[in-house]
């Protein structure tokens, strides 16, 4: 059967033009995706700091205020970067995210909500951010990249690694709150253990996708190998820290602020890999 263009006497565009258009469309998604990932990172950190603050640790107030300011500054740039995608639904969702953030940060600043409420609202907001990231990948065509090396790299850094940072971020917030309170019941231990198991699953998926990308493009291995290895080691260190300090500990002994700081270092290593991978995508 003739192709639709041929049946109507039309000429199909040259393959080089099709490839160029696809590449241009994907490129339009790189900047907003990067901004959204930074929003996710800052919101995760703000969630953990808010848990500490609302749990009675006033020493983190300055850090929490700084994260709020950084998010407030980033939001306009992130919104503007969505423009080239010409996707009204994504823009509307972004505006909703901005409104929810404004209300949530105000509530934390005024301490008009408690720790569990703050955690739940932060987590719901981050889920919206991650869904928006997926929408950007779809609208730009990145999620349908026809090349194996870039497709699997995109899957690793836009799907699996962000989910890994989120489960680790939830662990950081819940764990630091429990340590600040000096209380850790059976239900909390079970929840932290479940989050760690889920994080391990996301880590396996991220590694598998990155390995496939490297197998398809050896240059990725040279550019990302050491950064990826550091990220995997840091993730394993986060699992061990949570297990030793919380899940298997007879009683909480580590300071909540120290746990938060160490977990933040482990999570930041994942975002360092994401940034390095984005550099490779932009250069492709």
Coordinates of C-alpha atoms in Angstrom, one line a residue, residues 39-276:
X39 CA 13.0 22.2 41.2
X40 CA 12.6 18.6 42.3
X41 CA 16.0 18.7 44.0
X42 CA 15.3 21.9 45.8
X43 CA 11.8 20.8 46.8
X44 CA 13.1 17.5 48.2
X45 CA 15.7 19.4 50.3
X46 CA 13.0 21.9 51.4
X47 CA 10.8 19.0 52.5
X48 CA 13.6 17.5 54.7
X49 CA 14.6 20.9 56.2
X50 CA 10.9 21.6 56.9
X51 CA 10.6 18.3 58.7
X52 CA 13.5 19.3 60.9
X53 CA 12.2 22.8 61.5
X54 CA 8.6 21.7 62.3
X55 CA 10.1 18.9 64.5
X56 CA 11.7 21.5 66.7
X57 CA 15.1 22.0 65.2
X58 CA 15.4 25.8 64.8
X59 CA 19.0 25.5 63.7
X60 CA 17.9 24.7 60.1
X61 CA 15.8 27.8 59.7
X62 CA 18.4 29.6 57.7
X63 CA 19.0 26.7 55.3
X64 CA 15.2 26.3 54.9
X65 CA 14.8 30.0 54.1
X66 CA 17.6 29.7 51.5
X67 CA 16.0 26.8 49.8
X68 CA 12.7 28.7 49.6
X69 CA 14.5 31.7 48.1
X70 CA 16.3 29.5 45.5
X71 CA 13.0 27.9 44.5
X72 CA 11.2 31.2 44.2
X73 CA 14.0 32.5 41.9
X74 CA 14.0 29.4 39.7
X75 CA 10.3 29.1 39.1
X76 CA 10.0 32.0 36.6
X77 CA 13.0 30.7 34.5
X78 CA 11.5 27.2 34.5
X79 CA 8.1 28.6 33.3
X80 CA 9.7 30.6 30.5
X81 CA 11.7 27.6 29.3
X82 CA 8.4 25.7 28.7
X83 CA 7.4 28.3 26.0
X84 CA 9.2 26.7 23.0
X85 CA 7.3 23.4 23.5
X86 CA 4.0 25.2 22.8
X87 CA 2.1 22.9 25.2
X88 CA -0.7 24.8 27.0
X89 CA -1.5 21.8 29.2
X90 CA 2.1 21.7 30.5
X91 CA 2.1 25.4 31.1
X92 CA -1.2 25.2 33.0
X93 CA 0.2 22.3 35.2
X94 CA 3.3 24.4 35.9
X95 CA 1.2 27.3 37.1
X96 CA -0.7 25.0 39.4
X97 CA 2.7 23.7 40.8
X98 CA 3.7 27.3 41.4
X99 CA 0.6 28.1 43.3
X100 CA 0.9 24.9 45.4
X101 CA 4.5 25.8 46.2
X102 CA 3.6 29.3 47.2
X103 CA 0.9 28.1 49.6
X104 CA 3.1 25.3 51.0
X105 CA 6.2 27.4 51.6
X106 CA 4.1 30.1 53.3
X107 CA 2.5 27.5 55.6
X108 CA 5.9 26.1 56.6
X109 CA 7.4 29.6 57.1
X110 CA 4.4 30.5 59.4
X111 CA 4.5 27.0 61.0
X112 CA 0.8 26.7 60.4
X113 CA 1.1 23.0 59.5
X114 CA 2.8 20.1 61.3
X115 CA 5.5 17.7 60.2
X116 CA 3.3 15.0 58.7
X117 CA 1.1 17.5 56.8
X118 CA 4.2 19.2 55.4
X119 CA 5.7 15.8 54.3
X120 CA 2.5 14.8 52.6
X121 CA 2.1 18.1 50.7
X122 CA 5.7 18.2 49.7
X123 CA 5.5 14.7 48.4
X124 CA 2.4 15.4 46.4
X125 CA 4.0 18.5 44.9
X126 CA 7.1 16.6 43.9
X127 CA 5.0 13.9 42.3
X128 CA 3.4 16.6 40.2
X129 CA 6.8 17.9 39.3
X130 CA 8.0 14.4 38.2
X131 CA 4.8 14.0 36.1
X132 CA 5.5 17.4 34.5
X133 CA 9.0 16.2 33.7
X134 CA 7.5 13.2 32.0
X135 CA 5.2 15.5 30.1
X136 CA 8.1 17.5 28.8
X137 CA 9.9 14.4 27.7
X138 CA 6.7 13.4 25.7
X139 CA 6.0 16.8 24.3
X140 CA 9.6 17.2 23.1
X141 CA 9.9 13.7 21.7
X142 CA 12.7 12.7 24.0
X143 CA 10.7 9.8 25.4
X144 CA 10.5 8.4 21.8
X145 CA 14.1 9.0 20.8
X146 CA 14.8 6.5 17.9
X147 CA 18.5 6.1 18.8
X148 CA 19.3 3.4 21.4
X149 CA 22.2 5.2 23.0
X150 CA 20.2 8.5 23.7
X151 CA 16.9 6.7 24.4
X152 CA 18.4 4.6 27.2
X153 CA 20.3 7.6 28.6
X154 CA 17.1 9.6 28.7
X155 CA 15.3 6.7 30.4
X156 CA 18.1 6.6 33.1
X157 CA 18.3 10.4 33.8
X158 CA 14.7 11.5 33.2
X159 CA 12.8 8.5 34.6
X160 CA 14.7 6.2 36.9
X161 CA 17.3 8.5 38.6
X162 CA 14.6 11.2 39.5
X163 CA 12.5 8.4 41.1
X164 CA 15.6 7.2 43.0
X165 CA 16.2 10.7 44.3
X166 CA 12.6 11.0 45.4
X167 CA 12.5 7.8 47.4
X168 CA 15.8 8.7 49.0
X169 CA 14.5 12.2 49.7
X170 CA 11.4 10.7 51.4
X171 CA 13.8 8.6 53.5
X172 CA 15.9 11.6 54.4
X173 CA 12.8 13.6 55.6
X174 CA 11.3 10.8 57.5
X175 CA 14.5 9.6 59.0
X176 CA 15.7 13.1 60.1
X177 CA 12.3 13.8 61.7
X178 CA 12.4 10.5 63.7
X179 CA 16.0 11.2 64.8
X180 CA 15.1 14.7 66.0
X181 CA 12.2 13.3 68.0
X182 CA 14.3 10.5 69.4
X183 CA 11.4 8.1 68.6
X184 CA 11.2 5.3 66.1
X185 CA 8.3 2.9 66.2
X186 CA 7.8 -0.4 64.4
X187 CA 5.6 1.3 61.7
X188 CA 8.3 3.9 61.0
X189 CA 11.0 1.3 60.7
X190 CA 8.8 -0.7 58.3
X191 CA 8.2 2.4 56.2
X192 CA 11.9 3.3 56.0
X193 CA 12.7 -0.3 55.1
X194 CA 10.1 -0.2 52.3
X195 CA 11.4 3.1 51.0
X196 CA 14.9 1.6 50.9
X197 CA 13.7 -1.5 49.0
X198 CA 12.0 0.8 46.5
X199 CA 15.1 2.9 46.2
X200 CA 17.2 -0.2 45.4
X201 CA 14.7 -1.1 42.6
X202 CA 15.0 2.4 41.1
X203 CA 18.8 2.1 41.3
X204 CA 18.8 -1.2 39.5
X205 CA 16.7 0.3 36.7
X206 CA 18.8 3.4 36.4
X207 CA 22.0 1.3 36.2
X208 CA 20.5 -1.1 33.7
X209 CA 19.4 1.7 31.4
X210 CA 22.7 3.5 31.6
X211 CA 24.5 0.3 30.9
X212 CA 22.4 -0.1 27.7
X213 CA 23.2 3.4 26.7
X214 CA 27.0 2.8 27.2
X215 CA 26.8 -0.5 25.2
X216 CA 25.2 1.5 22.3
X217 CA 27.6 4.4 22.6
X218 CA 31.1 3.8 24.1
X219 CA 31.7 7.5 24.4
X220 CA 29.1 7.7 27.1
X221 CA 31.1 5.2 29.2
X222 CA 34.2 7.4 28.9
X223 CA 32.3 10.6 29.8
X224 CA 30.1 9.2 32.5
X225 CA 31.8 6.1 33.9
X226 CA 33.5 7.6 37.0
X227 CA 30.5 9.9 37.8
X228 CA 28.1 7.0 37.5
X229 CA 30.2 4.7 39.7
X230 CA 30.4 7.4 42.3
X231 CA 26.6 7.8 42.2
X232 CA 26.0 4.1 42.6
X233 CA 28.4 3.9 45.6
X234 CA 26.7 6.9 47.2
X235 CA 23.3 5.3 46.8
X236 CA 24.6 2.1 48.5
X237 CA 26.0 4.3 51.3
X238 CA 22.6 5.9 51.7
X239 CA 21.0 2.5 52.1
X240 CA 23.6 1.4 54.6
X241 CA 23.3 4.7 56.6
X242 CA 19.5 4.3 56.9
X243 CA 19.7 0.6 57.8
X244 CA 22.4 1.1 60.5
X245 CA 21.0 4.4 62.0
X246 CA 17.3 3.7 61.8
X247 CA 15.9 0.4 60.6
X248 CA 18.3 -1.9 62.5
X249 CA 19.2 0.5 65.4
X250 CA 17.9 -0.5 68.8
X251 CA 17.4 3.2 69.5
X252 CA 18.0 6.4 67.5
X253 CA 21.5 7.7 68.2
X254 CA 22.5 9.8 65.3
X255 CA 21.6 13.5 65.3
X256 CA 18.8 14.3 62.8
X257 CA 20.9 17.2 61.3
X258 CA 23.9 14.8 60.7
X259 CA 21.7 12.3 59.0
X260 CA 20.1 15.0 56.8
X261 CA 23.5 16.3 55.8
X262 CA 24.9 12.9 55.0
X263 CA 21.8 11.8 53.1
X264 CA 21.9 15.0 51.1
X265 CA 25.5 14.3 50.0
X266 CA 24.4 10.8 48.8
X267 CA 21.4 12.2 46.9
X268 CA 23.4 15.1 45.4
X269 CA 25.7 12.5 43.8
X270 CA 22.7 11.2 41.8
X271 CA 22.0 14.8 40.6
X272 CA 25.6 15.2 39.7
X273 CA 25.2 12.2 37.3
X274 CA 22.0 13.7 35.9
X275 CA 23.8 16.9 35.2
X276 CA 26.7 15.1 33.5

